[in-house]
Tab-separated table of C-alpha atoms in Angstrom:
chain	number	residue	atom	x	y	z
A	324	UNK	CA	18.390	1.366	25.773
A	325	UNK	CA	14.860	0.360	24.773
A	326	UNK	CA	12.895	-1.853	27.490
A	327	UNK	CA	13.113	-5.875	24.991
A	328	UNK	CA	12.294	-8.716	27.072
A	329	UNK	CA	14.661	-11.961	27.221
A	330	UNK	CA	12.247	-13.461	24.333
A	331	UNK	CA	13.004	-10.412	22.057
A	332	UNK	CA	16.779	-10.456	23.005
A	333	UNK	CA	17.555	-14.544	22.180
A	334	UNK	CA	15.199	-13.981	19.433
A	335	UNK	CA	17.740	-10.866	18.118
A	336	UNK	CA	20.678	-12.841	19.027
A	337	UNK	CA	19.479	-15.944	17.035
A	338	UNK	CA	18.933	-13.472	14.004
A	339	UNK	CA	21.865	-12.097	13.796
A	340	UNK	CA	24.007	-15.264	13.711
A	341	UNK	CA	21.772	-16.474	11.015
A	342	UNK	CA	22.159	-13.193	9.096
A	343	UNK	CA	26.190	-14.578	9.033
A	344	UNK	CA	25.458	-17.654	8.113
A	345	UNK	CA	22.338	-19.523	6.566
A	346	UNK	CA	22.062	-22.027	9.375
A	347	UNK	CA	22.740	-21.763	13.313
A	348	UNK	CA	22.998	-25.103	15.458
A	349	UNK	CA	22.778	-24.360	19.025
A	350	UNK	CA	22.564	-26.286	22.522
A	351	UNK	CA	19.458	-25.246	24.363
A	352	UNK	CA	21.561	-25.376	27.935
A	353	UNK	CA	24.153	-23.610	26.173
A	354	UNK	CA	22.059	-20.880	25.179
A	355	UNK	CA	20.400	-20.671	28.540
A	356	UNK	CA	23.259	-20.533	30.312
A	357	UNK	CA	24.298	-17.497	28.301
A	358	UNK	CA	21.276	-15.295	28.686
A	359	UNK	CA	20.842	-17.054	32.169
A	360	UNK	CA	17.720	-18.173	31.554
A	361	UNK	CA	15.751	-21.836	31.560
A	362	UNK	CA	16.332	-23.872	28.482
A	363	UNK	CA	12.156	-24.156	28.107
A	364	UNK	CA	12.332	-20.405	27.293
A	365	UNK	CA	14.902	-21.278	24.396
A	366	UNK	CA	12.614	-23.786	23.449
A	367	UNK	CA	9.599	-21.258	23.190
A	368	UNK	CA	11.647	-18.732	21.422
A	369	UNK	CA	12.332	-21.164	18.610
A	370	UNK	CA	8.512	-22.905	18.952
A	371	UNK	CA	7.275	-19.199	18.035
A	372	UNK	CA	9.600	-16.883	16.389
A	373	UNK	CA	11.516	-19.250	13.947
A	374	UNK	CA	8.559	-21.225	12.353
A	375	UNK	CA	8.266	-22.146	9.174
A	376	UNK	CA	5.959	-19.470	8.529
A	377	UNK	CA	8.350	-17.135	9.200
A	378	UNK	CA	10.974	-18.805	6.881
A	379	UNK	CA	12.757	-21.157	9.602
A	380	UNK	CA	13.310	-24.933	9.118
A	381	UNK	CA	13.936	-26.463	12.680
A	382	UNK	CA	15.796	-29.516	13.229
A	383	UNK	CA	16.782	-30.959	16.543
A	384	UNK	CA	18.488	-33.912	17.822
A	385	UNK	CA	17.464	-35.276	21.483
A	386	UNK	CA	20.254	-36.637	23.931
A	387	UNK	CA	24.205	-35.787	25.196
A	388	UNK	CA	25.333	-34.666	21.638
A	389	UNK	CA	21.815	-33.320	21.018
A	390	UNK	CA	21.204	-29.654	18.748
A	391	UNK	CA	19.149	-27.739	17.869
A	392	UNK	CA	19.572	-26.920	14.040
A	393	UNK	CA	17.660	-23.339	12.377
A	394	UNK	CA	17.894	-23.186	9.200
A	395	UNK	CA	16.675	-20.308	6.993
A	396	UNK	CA	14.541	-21.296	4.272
A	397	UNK	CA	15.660	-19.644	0.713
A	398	UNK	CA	12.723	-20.292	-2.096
A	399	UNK	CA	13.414	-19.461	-5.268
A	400	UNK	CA	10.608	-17.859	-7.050
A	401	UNK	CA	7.193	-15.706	-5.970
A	402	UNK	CA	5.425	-19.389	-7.258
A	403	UNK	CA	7.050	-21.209	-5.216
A	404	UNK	CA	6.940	-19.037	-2.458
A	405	UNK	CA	3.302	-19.567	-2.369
A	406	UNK	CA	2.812	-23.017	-3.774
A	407	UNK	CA	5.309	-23.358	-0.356
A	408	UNK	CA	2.824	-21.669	1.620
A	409	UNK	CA	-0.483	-23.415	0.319
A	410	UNK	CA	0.958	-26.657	1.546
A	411	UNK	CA	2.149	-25.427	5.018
A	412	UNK	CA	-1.015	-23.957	5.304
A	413	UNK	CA	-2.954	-27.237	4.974
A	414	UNK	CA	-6.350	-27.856	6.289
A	415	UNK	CA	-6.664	-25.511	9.425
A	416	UNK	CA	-4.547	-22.477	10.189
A	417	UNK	CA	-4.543	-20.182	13.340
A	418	UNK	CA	-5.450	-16.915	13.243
A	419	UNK	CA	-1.576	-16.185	14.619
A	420	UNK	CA	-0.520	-18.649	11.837
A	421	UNK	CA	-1.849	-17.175	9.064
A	422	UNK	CA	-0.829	-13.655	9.597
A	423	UNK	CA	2.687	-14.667	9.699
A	424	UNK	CA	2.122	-16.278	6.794
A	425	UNK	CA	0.726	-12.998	5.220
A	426	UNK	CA	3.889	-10.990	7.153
A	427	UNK	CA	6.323	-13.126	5.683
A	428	UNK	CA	5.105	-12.661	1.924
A	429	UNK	CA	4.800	-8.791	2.555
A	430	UNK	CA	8.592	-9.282	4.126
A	431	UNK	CA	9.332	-10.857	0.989
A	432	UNK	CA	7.849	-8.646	-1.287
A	433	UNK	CA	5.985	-11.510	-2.764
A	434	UNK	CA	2.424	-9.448	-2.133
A	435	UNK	CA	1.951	-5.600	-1.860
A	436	UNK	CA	1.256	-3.509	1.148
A	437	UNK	CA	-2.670	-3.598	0.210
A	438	UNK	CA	-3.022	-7.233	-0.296
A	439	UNK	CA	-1.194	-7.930	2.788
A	440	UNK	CA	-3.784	-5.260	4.768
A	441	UNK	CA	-6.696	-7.189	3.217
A	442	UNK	CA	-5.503	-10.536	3.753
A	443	UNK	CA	-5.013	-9.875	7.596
A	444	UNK	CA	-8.122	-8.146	8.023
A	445	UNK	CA	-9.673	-11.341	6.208
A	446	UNK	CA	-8.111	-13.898	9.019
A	447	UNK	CA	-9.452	-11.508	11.945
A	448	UNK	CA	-11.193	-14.141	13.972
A	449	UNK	CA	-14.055	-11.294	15.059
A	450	UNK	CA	-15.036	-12.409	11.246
A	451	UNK	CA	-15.752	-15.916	12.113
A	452	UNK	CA	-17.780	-18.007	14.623
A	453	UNK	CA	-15.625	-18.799	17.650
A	454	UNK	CA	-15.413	-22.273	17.030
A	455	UNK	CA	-11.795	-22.857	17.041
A	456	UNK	CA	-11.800	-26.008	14.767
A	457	UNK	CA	-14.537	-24.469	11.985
A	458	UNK	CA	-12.891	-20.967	11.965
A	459	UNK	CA	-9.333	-22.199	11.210
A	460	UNK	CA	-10.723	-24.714	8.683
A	461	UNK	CA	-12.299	-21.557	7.018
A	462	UNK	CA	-9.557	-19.264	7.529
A	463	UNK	CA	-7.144	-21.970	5.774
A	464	UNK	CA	-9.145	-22.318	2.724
A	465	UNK	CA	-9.574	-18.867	2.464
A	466	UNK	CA	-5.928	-18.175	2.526
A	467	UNK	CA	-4.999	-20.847	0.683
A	468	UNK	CA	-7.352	-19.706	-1.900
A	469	UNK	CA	-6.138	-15.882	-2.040
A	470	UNK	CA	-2.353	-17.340	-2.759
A	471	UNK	CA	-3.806	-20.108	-5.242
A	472	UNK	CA	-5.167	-16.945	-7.010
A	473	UNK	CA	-2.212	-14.773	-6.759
A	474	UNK	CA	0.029	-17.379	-7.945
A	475	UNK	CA	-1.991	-17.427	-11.416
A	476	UNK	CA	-1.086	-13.813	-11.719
A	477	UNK	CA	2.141	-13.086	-13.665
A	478	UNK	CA	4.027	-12.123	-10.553
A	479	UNK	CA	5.874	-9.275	-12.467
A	480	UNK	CA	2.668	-7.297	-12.871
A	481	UNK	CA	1.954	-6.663	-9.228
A	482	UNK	CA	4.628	-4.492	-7.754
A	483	UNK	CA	5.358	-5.255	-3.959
A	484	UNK	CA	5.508	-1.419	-2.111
C-alpha cells in the first residue's frame, strides 16, 4: 500500500462520497473520530483541498446541530467556467491560488495542456518581486487577463489534450 498521509486519506474519502452524490454534509467530530484524528485537521483538509478553486462550494453551520456542507460546483459552459473564475480570482491571487485555478481548467478540459504549462510558469513567483501584496495583485490581473482573452475565443476551436 502506497505511504498517503491522513490529509491525503480524508481528502480521498471526502472524494469519493461526493463522486456518489453531488453534495456531502459531514460533522467535523464525526469525521475525526473516524480517522482518529483532531477535528482542526478536518478543518484544514476542507480549508485547502475543497476550495472553490478546485470546484468545491463550502457551507457550514456553527453549534450542536452544526455541518459542514461540500458541495461540488457544476458550471455549465467553457464561458462560464471562466467568467466564474475571473470573479473568484478578484484583485490579488496566491501563487498556490492561481495554479489551482489553472489545474482545475486543465481538469476540466476548458484549456489545453500548453496553455495550462504557460499559465503556471506565468504565476511562478521567482517572476515577480517578493512583495507578497504587489506580486499577487500582478499575478491576478495577469490571470484574469489570460481567461478574459480565452473566453473571446470560440471555445470549440481550441481542443483541450
Amino acid at each position: 500500500m502506497e505511504n498517503k498521509n491522513m490529509t491525503d486519506i480524508i481528502e480521498a474519502y471526502l472524494k469519493k462520497v461526493l463522486k456518489q452524490k453531488e453534495q456531502v454534509e459531514i460533522r467535523r467530530s464525526e469525521i475525526a473520530e473516524r480517522f482518529d484524528c483532531v477535528p482542526s485537521q478536518i478543518n484544514y483538509v476542507i480549508n485547502t483541498r475543497f476550495t472553490i478553486q478546485k470546484g468545491y462550494l463550502v457551507e457550514s453551520k456553527r453549534g450542536g446541530g452544526g455541518y459542514i456542507r461540500i458541495i461540488k460546483v457544476q458550471v455549465l459552459d467553457e464561458v462560464d467556467m471562466l467568467n466564474t473564475m475571473i470573479e473568484i480570482i478578484g484583485n490579488n491571487i496566491t501563487e498556490r491560488d492561481a495554479k489551482s485555478v489553472v489545474q482545475r481548467l486543465y481538469d476540466d478540459k476548458i484549456i489545453t495542456k500548453r496553455e495550462a504549462k504557460l499559465m503556471i510558469v506565468a504565476m511562478d513567483k521567482s517572476l515577480y518581486t517578493g512583495d507578497r501584496v504587489t506580486d499577487n495583485r500582478v499575478r491576478a490581473n495577469l490571470l484574469r487577463s489570460m481567461l478574459a482573452n480565452l473566453s473571446y475565443e470560440e471555445p470549440n476551436k481550441r481542443k483541450a489534450d
